[in-house]
XYZ file of C-alpha atoms in Angstrom:
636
model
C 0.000 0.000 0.000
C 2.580 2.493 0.754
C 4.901 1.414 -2.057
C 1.850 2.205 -4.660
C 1.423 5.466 -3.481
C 4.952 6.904 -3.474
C 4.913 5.610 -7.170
C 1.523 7.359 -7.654
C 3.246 10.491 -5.945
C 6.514 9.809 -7.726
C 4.402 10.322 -11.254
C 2.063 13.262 -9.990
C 5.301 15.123 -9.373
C 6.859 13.904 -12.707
C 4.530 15.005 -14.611
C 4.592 18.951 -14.366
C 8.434 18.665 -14.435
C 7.743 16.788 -17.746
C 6.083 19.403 -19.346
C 8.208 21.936 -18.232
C 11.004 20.436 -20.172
C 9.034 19.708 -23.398
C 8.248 23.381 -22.900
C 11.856 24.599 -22.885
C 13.157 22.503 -25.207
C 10.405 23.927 -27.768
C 11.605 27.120 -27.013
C 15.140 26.821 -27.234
C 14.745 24.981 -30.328
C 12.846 27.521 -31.979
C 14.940 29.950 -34.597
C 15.531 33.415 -33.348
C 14.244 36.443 -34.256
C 15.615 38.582 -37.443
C 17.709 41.908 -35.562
C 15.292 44.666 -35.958
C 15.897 46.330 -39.718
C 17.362 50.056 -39.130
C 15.238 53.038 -41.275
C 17.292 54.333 -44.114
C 17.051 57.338 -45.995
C 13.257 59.358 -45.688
C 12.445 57.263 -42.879
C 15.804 58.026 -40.899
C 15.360 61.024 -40.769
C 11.583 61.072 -39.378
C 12.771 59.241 -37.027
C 15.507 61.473 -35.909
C 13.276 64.489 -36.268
C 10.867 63.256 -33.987
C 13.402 62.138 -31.483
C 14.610 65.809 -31.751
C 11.332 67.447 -31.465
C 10.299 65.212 -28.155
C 13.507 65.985 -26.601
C 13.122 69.469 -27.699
C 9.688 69.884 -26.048
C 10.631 68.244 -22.776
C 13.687 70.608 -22.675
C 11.595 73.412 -23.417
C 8.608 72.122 -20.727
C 11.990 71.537 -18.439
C 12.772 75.308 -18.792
C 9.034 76.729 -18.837
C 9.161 75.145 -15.154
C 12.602 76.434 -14.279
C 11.207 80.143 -15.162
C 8.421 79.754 -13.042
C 10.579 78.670 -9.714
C 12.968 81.548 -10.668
C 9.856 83.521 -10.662
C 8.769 82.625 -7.289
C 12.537 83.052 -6.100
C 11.807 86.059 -7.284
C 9.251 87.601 -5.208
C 10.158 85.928 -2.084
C 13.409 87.806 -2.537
C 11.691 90.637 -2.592
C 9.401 90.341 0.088
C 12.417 89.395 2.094
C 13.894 92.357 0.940
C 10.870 94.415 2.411
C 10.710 92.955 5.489
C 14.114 93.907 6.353
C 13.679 97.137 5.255
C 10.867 97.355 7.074
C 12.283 96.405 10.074
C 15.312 98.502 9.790
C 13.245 101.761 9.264
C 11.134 100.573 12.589
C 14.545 100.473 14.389
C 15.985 103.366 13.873
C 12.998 105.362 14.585
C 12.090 103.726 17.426
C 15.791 103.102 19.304
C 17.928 105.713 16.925
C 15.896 108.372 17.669
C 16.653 109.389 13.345
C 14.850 111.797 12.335
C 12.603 110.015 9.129
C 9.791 111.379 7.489
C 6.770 108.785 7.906
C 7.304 107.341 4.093
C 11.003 107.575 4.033
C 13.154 106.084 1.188
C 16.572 104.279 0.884
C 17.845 108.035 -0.028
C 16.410 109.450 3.375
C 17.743 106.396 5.427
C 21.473 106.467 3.557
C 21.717 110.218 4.134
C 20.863 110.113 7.596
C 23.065 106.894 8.548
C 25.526 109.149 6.924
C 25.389 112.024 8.900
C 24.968 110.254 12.006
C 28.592 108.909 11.263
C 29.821 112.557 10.385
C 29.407 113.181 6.890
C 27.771 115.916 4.908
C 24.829 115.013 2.849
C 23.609 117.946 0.384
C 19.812 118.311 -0.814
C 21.048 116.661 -4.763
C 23.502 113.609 -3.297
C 26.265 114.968 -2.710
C 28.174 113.481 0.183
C 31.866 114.604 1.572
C 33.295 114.723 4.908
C 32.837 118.067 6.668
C 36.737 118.616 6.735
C 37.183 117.419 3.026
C 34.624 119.512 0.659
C 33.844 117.830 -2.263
C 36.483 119.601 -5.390
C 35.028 120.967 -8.636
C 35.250 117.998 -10.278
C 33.887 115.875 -8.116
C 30.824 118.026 -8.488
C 29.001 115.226 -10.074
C 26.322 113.780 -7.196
C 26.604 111.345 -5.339
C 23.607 108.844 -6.661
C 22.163 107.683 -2.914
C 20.208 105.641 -4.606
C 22.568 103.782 -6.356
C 23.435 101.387 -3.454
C 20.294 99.664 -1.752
C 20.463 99.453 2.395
C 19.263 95.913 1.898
C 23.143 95.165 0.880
C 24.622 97.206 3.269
C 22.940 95.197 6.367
C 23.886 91.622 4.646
C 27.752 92.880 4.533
C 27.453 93.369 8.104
C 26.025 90.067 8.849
C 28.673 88.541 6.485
C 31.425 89.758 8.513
C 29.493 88.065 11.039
C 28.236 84.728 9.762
C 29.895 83.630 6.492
C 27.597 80.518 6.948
C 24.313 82.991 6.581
C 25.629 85.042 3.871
C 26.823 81.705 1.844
C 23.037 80.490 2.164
C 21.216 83.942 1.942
C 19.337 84.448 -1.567
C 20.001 87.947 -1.486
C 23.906 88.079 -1.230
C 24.763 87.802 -4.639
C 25.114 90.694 -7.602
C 21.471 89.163 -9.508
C 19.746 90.120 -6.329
C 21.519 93.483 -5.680
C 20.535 94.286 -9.409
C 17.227 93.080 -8.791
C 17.193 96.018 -5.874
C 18.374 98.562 -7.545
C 15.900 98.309 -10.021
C 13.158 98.138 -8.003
C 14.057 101.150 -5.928
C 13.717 102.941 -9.662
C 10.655 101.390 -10.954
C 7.811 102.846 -8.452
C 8.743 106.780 -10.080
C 8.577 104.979 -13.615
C 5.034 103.634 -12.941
C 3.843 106.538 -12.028
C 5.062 108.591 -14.328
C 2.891 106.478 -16.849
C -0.087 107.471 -15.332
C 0.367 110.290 -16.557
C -1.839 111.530 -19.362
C -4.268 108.160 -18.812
C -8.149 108.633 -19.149
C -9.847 110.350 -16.381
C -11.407 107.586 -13.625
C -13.554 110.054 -11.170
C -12.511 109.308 -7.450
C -15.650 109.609 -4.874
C -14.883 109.707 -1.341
C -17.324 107.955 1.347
C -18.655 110.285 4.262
C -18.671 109.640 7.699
C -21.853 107.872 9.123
C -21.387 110.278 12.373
C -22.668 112.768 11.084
C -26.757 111.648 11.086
C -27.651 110.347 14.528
C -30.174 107.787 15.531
C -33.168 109.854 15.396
C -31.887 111.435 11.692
C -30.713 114.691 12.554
C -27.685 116.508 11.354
C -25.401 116.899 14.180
C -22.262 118.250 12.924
C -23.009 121.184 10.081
C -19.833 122.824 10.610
C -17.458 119.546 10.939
C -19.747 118.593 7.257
C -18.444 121.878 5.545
C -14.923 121.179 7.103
C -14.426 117.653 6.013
C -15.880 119.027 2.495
C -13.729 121.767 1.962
C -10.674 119.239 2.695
C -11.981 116.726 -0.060
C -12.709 119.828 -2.220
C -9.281 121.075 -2.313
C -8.539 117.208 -2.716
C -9.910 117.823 -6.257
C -12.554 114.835 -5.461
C -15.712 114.325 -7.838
C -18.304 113.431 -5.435
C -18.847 111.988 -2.435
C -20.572 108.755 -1.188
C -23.490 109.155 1.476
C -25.119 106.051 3.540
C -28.649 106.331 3.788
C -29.304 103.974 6.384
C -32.436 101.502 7.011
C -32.179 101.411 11.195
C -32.255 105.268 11.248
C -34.873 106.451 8.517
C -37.142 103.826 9.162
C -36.305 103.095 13.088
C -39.578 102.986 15.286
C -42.460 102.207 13.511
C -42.995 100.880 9.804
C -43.705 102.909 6.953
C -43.052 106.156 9.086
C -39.583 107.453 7.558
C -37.773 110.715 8.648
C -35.267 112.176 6.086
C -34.901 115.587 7.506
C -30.877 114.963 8.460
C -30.448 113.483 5.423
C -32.069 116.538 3.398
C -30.013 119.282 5.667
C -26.669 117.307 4.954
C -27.443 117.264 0.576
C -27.868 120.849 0.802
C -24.568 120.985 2.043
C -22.695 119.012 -0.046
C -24.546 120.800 -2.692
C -23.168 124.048 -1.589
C -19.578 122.526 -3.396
C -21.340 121.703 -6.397
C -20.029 117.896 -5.580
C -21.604 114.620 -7.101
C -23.441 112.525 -4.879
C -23.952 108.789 -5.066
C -26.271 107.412 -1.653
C -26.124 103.547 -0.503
C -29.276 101.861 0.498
C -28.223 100.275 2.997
C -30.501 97.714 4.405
C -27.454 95.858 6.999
C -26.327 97.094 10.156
C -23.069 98.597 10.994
C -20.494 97.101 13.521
C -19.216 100.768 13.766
C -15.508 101.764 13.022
C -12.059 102.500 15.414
C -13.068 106.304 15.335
C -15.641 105.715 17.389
C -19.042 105.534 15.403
C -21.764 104.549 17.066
C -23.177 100.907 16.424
C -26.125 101.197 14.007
C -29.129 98.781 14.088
C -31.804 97.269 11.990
C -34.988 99.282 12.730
C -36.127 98.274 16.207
C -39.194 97.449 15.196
C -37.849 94.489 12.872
C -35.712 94.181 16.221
C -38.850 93.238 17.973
C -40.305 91.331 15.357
C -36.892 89.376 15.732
C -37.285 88.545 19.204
C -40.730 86.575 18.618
C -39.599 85.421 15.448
C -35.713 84.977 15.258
C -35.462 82.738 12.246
C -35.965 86.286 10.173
C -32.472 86.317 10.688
C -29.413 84.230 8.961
C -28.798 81.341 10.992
C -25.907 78.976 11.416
C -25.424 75.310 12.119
C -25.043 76.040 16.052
C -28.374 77.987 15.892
C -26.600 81.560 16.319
C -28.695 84.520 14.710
C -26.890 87.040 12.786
C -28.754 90.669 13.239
C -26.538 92.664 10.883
C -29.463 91.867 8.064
C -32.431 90.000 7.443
C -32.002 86.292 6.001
C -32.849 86.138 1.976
C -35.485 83.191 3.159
C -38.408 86.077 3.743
C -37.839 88.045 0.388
C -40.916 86.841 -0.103
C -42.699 85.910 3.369
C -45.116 88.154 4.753
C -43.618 87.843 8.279
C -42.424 91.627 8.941
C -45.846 93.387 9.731
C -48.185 91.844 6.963
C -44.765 92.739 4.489
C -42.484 90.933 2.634
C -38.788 91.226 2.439
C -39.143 92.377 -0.755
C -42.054 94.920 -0.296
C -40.394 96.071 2.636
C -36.790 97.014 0.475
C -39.343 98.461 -2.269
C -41.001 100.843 0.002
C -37.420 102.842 1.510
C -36.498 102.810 -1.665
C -39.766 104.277 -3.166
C -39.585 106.743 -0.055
C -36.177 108.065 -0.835
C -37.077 108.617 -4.373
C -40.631 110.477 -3.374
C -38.816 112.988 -1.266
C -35.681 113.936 -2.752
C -36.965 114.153 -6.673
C -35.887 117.464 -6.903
C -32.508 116.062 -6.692
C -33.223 113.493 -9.285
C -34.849 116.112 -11.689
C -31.113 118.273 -11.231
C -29.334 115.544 -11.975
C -27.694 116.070 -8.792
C -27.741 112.032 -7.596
C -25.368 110.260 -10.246
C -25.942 106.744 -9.069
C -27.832 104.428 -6.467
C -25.803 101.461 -4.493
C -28.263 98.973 -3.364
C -27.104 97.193 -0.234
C -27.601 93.065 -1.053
C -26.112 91.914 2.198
C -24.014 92.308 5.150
C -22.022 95.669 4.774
C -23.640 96.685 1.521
C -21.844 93.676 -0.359
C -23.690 90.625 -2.300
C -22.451 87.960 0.127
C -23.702 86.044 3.221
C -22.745 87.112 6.777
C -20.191 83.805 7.095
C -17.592 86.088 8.776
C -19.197 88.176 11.750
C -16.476 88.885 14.231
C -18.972 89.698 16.533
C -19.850 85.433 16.492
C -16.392 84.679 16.387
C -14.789 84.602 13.081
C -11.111 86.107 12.809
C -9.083 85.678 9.416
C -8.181 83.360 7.502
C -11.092 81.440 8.867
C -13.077 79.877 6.330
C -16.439 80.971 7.675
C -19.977 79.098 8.598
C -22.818 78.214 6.186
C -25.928 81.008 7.363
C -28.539 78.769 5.941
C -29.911 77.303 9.362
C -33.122 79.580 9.665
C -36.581 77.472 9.344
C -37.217 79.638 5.673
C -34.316 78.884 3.794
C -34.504 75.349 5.120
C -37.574 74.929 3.805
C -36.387 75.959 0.596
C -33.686 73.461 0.529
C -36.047 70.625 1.216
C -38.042 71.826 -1.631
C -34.772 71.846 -3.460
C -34.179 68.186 -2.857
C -37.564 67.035 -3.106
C -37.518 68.149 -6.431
C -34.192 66.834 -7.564
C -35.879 63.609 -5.738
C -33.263 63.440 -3.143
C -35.189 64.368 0.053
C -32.164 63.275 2.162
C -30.393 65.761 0.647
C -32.498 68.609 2.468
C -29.672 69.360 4.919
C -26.481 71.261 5.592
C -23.032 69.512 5.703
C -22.138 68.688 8.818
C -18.274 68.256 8.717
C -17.710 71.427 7.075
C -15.569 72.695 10.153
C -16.122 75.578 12.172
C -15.687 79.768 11.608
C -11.803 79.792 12.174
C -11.251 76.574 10.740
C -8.938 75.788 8.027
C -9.984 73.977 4.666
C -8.102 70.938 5.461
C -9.158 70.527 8.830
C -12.910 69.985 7.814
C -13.711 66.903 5.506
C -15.926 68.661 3.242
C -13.390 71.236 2.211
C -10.332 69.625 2.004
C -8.811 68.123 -0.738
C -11.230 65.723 -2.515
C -13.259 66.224 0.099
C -17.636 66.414 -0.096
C -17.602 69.881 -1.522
C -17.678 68.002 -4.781
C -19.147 64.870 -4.250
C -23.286 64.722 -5.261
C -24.363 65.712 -2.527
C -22.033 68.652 -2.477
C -22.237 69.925 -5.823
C -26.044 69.954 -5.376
C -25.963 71.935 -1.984
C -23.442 74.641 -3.095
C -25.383 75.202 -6.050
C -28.563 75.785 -3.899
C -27.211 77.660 -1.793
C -25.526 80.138 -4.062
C -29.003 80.188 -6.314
C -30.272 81.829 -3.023
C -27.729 84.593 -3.237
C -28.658 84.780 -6.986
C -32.184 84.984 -6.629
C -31.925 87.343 -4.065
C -29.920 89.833 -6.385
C -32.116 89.399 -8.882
C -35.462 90.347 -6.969
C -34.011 93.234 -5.533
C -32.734 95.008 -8.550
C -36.134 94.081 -10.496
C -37.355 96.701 -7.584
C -34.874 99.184 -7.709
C -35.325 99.562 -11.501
C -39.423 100.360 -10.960
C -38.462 103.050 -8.626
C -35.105 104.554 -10.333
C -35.986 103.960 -13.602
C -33.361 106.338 -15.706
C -30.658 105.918 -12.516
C -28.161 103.783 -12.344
C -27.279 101.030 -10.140
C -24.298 99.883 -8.414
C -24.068 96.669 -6.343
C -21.114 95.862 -4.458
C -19.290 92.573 -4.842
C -16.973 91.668 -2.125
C -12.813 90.131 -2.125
C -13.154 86.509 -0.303
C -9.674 86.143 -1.799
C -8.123 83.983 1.245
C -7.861 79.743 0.643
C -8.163 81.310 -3.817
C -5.452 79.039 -4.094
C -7.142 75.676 -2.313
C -8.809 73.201 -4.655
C -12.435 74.029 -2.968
C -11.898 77.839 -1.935
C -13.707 77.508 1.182
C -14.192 80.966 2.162
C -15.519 81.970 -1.176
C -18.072 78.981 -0.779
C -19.247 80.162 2.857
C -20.461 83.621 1.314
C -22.431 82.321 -1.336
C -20.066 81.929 -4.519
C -19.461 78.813 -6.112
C -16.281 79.351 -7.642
C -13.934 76.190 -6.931
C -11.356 75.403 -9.593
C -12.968 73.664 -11.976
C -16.016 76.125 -11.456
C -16.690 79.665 -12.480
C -19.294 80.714 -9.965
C -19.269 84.550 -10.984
C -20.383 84.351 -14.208
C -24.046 83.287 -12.875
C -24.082 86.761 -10.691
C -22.312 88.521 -13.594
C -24.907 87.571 -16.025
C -28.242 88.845 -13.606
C -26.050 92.047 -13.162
C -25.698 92.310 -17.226
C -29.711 92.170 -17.005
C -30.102 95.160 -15.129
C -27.343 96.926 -16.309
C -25.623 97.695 -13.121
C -22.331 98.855 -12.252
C -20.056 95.831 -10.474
C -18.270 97.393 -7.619
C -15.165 95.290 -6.890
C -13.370 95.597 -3.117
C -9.636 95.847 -3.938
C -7.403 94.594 -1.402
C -4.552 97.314 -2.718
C -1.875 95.483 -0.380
C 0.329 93.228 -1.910
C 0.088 89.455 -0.231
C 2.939 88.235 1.703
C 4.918 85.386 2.074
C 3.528 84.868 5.452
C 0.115 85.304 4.244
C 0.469 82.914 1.371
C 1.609 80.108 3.502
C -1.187 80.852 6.352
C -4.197 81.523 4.054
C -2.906 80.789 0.448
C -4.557 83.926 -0.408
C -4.707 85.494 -3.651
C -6.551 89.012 -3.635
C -5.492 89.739 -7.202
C -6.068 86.364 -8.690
C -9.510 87.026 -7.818
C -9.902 90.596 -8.603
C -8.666 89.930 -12.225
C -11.088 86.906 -12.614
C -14.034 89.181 -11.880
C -12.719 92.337 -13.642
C -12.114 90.030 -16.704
C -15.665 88.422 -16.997
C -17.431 91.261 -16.077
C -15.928 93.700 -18.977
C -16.349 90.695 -21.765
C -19.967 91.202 -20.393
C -20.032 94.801 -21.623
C -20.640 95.412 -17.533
C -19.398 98.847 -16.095
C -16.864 98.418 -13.104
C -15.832 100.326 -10.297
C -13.217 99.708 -7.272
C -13.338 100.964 -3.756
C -9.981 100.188 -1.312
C -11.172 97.639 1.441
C -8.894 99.776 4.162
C -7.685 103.212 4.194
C -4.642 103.101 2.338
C -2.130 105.877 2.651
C 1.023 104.675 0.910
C 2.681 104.894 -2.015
C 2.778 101.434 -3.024
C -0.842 100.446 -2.461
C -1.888 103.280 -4.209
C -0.399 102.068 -7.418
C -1.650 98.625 -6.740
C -4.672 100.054 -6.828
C -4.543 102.720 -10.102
C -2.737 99.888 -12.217
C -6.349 97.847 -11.695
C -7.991 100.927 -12.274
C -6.884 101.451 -15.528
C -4.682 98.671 -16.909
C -2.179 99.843 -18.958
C -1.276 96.475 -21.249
C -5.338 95.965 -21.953
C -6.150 96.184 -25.642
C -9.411 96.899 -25.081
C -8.330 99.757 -22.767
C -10.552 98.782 -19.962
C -11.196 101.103 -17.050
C -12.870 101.782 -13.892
C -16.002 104.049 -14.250
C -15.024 105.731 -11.499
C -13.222 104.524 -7.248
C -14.881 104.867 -3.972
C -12.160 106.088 -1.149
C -13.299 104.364 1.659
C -11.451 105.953 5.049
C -12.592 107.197 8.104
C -13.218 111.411 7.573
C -11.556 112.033 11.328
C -8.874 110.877 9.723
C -8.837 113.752 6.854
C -9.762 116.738 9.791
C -7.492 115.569 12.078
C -4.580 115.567 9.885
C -3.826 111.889 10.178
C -4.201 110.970 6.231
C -1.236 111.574 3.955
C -2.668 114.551 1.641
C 0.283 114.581 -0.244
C -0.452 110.616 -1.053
C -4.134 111.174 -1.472
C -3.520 113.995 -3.900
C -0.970 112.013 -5.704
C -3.418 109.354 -5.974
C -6.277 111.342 -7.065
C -4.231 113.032 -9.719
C -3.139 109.902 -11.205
C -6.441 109.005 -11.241
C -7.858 111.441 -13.266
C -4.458 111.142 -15.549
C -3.084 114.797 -14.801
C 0.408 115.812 -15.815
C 1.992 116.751 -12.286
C 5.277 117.063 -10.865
C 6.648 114.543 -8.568
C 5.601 115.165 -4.799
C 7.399 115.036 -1.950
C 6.364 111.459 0.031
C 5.277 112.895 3.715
């Protein structure tokens, strides 16, 4: 028995070995293949060409990407560069005691660094020694500007640490070229400005000035802070006409009388006028402006009734202005959102059409949301929210829920009629949440189908407003503010950007929807400009892109045929933002020579009577603006 089945295993065993050998015999026996035939003549040389030609294109891809690091070397360089400088100019002021004007230059810094170690500095450059003046043919200046401080610090550090200076990006004679020629370019630029079409600067008043029961306080500080702009050379001047004071105790009863005393005034210096409706509260400002409600009686209304308010996931109300989910529920004294907008606005028309009829009122601003601007209130600091935090979804009150489960119902996907509930919190970052970050929910299904609801509110909303405004001012035109969500522009879902009501990741262009109901009406697109440039630091905490974004709504709003404006998000007093700011303006490589129809100057008037503003910035900056031929001004 045992001796059978060893032979039976014997053979099992044999058997694959057996076939294993047939099969390598067969293939060793089998002739071997012809050597591949080498192209000759025509087909040589299509062969070499396209060898060529796809080593050529991955060299040239190679290089394409080497320009682009370089690029980015670039500009961190520079920003480097600023920092220091900006930290050397801190220093000396602050534990130097020198003596430098608020905006000083590498000229004012070099000449008093000079001085302080006993030289003679002359107004044009010229520098000797005080024992040693300067013979007649040396009388050539000096050129301060010829060496930058930036290299004069590094040399010192050298000296110091040879390890530093071997690693530092700016110790060599590219980057010290790349100085040099930036401390020329800013007088360049402006010089091109020069001559440019005229872009009419307005300047926005101070909401001080009307208290809460609409009475002008302040005549004489008005006429002050309007002579200043007048001497300013400004075209006009922006006014607030605000909801919580006009409209305050009861509705339908609205009191204009501050509002008429302070248009006669600014009609006294034959200024333009442009007035906000603004329908949102305000937070108030540093100077000290008094908080400003919604009218109390909508206050009230609120208390029995909060869900009249944006809402978010936790259930906080936001009471800066009324959620878009009554536009068209009668839940605000037998009124509609919609009637309620209609009726200030029909107000304001009724009692100053004598200013209509004079053409003195060049254009309405319709406030859309929270601080005038077409955007949800995802980033109230009064909740919570600090920057870069990506913000909340506000769509938590019991109306715009029960659009959403209309919403779904109808795509026929009634488990869809809810908010995401791991999109983070106010300060949270886009990769901390799993519907933001990368390949996260934002554009699964489900995602995709709640963003676009979601911004369709905001659209809608837009949309029912301005259908209003146009039955009241029928031959005035219309501005609507769009705000700069321009932190986590660089993030696959651009959180921030989705929190406020714009669908705009990046394989989505969620502009062009507003754009196009803002084409309908013919409006003018008011764009927030940042007017700062974005930091290293910034780019690596937020990945923040302010001009990205500006130029992608600049671009499809003027192949629209739309009028745009600009107004500065902050007062902005220095050189450099101010030509940030006129290069948008008025783009000076556009073939189409685009340009703003006209920049709002948002700062805080105090500032202008007090003397705190830079007039000889401001002035430089409203000259370029209107493209006057000026000579250079002193930096203050």
């Amino acid at each position: 028995m045992s001796g059978s089945l060893n032979d039976d295993s014997f053979h099992q065993d044999l058997q694959p070995r057996a076939n294993n050998v047939s099969d390598y015999l067969s293939h060793q026996l089998q002739p071997p293949p012809p050597p591949p035939r080498r192209p000759r003549g025509f087909a040589a040389t299509a062969a070499a060409i396209g060898q060529t030609t796809s080593t050529a294109s991955a060299t040239g891809g190679k290089a394409k990407r080497e320009r682009e690091k370089e690029k980015e070397r670039t500009k961190l360089r520079e920003r480097h560069r600023r920092a220091i400088t900006s930290r050397i100019l801190a220093g000396l002021r602050q534990y130097g005691n020198f003596p430098l004007p608020s905006r000083a230059d590498m000229n004012d810094v070099l000449a008093a660094l000079a001085r302080e170690a006993g030289w003679v500095v002359e107004a044009n450059g010229t520098t000797y020694r005080h024992s040693t003046p300067p013979s007649q043919s040396q009388e050539a200046a000096f050129p301060v500007r010829s060496a930058s401080l930036d290299s004069v610090v590094i040399t010192e550090r050298d000296a110091k640490n040879e390890k530093y200076a071997a690693l530092s990006p700016l110790n060599s004679a590219h980057c010290l070229e790349d100085q040099l020629i930036q401390d020329i370019r800013p007088r360049e630029n402006e010089s091109q400005f020069r001559g440019t079409p005229y872009v009419p600067v307005y300047v926005m008043l101070s909401i001080g000035f009307i208290n809460n029961f609409c009475l002008l306080i302040d005549p004489d500080g008005v006429r002050q802070e309007l002579s200043h702009l007048k001497a300013l050379n400004v075209d006009g001047v922006i006014v607030d006409c605000w909801w919580g004071i006009i409209e305050a105790w009861n509705p339908q009863k609205y009191v204009w009388s501050g509002y008429r005393d302070l248009f006669n005034i600014i009609r006294e210096f034959k200024l333009k006028l442009q007035v906000v409706m603004a329908f949102h509260a305000c937070e108030g400002t540093e100077s000290g402006d008094a908080y400003i409600n919604l009218p109390q009686w909508v206050l009230e209304i609120g208390k029995e009734n909060p869900d009249i308010f944006f809402t978010d996931r936790e259930g906080r109300r936001n009471e800066d202005c009324l959620s878009w989910g009554i536009d068209k529920e009668r839940v605000l004294r037998g009124r509609t959102g919609m009637e309620v907008y209609f009726d200030f606005m029909r107000s304001f028309h009724t009692e100053f059409n004598d200013l209509f009829a004079e053409g003195f009122v060049s254009a309405i601003e319709v406030g859309l949301g929270v601080s005038g601007e077409l955007k949800y209130p995802s980033f109230s600091k009064r909740i919570g929210w600090s920057y870069p935090g990506i913000g909340e979804f506000q769509c938590y009150d019991k109306y715009l829920q029960q659009s959403l489960r209309k919403a779904a119902g109808l795509r026929g996907h009634s488990f869809w009629a809810r908010g995401p509930d791991n999109s983070g919190q106010y300060n949270s970052r886009p990769h901390e949440s799993g519907f933001f970050c990368e390949r996260g929910d934002y554009d699964s299904y489900y995602g995709r189908f709640f963003l676009q609801w979601y911004a369709q509110m905001l659209i809608d909303h837009v949309d029912n407003v301005l259908s209003l405004a146009s039955l009241v001012f029928e031959e005035t035109k219309f501005i609507v503010k769009i705000p700069a969500v321009y932190w986590w522009y660089k993030t696959s879902s651009h959180a921030a950007e989705l929190t406020a009501g714009f669908y705009n990741p990046s394989n989505q262009d969620g502009y062009s929807p507003v754009l196009d109901v803002l084409k309908k009406h013919s409006v003018i697109v008011k764009l927030v400009c940042s007017g700062m440039p974005v930091t290293g630091q910034e780019v690596d905490d937020a990945l923040a892109d302010p001009e990205s974004l500006s130029w992608q709504i600049l671009n499809s709003a003027w192949d629209r045929g739309l009028a745009v404006a600009g107004e500065n998000s902050l007062s902005c007093y220095d050189r450099e933002g101010h030509m940030r700011i006129i290069d948008m303006a008025k783009p000076r490589n556009d073939p189409d020579r685009h340009r703003f129809s006209f920049f709002a100057y948002r700062q805080q008037p105090a500032d202008l009577i007090q003397g705190a503003a830079c007039f000889p910035e401001l002035d430089y900056f409203i000259k370029c603006m209107h493209g006057e031929i000026v000579d250079d001004l002193v930096p203050c």
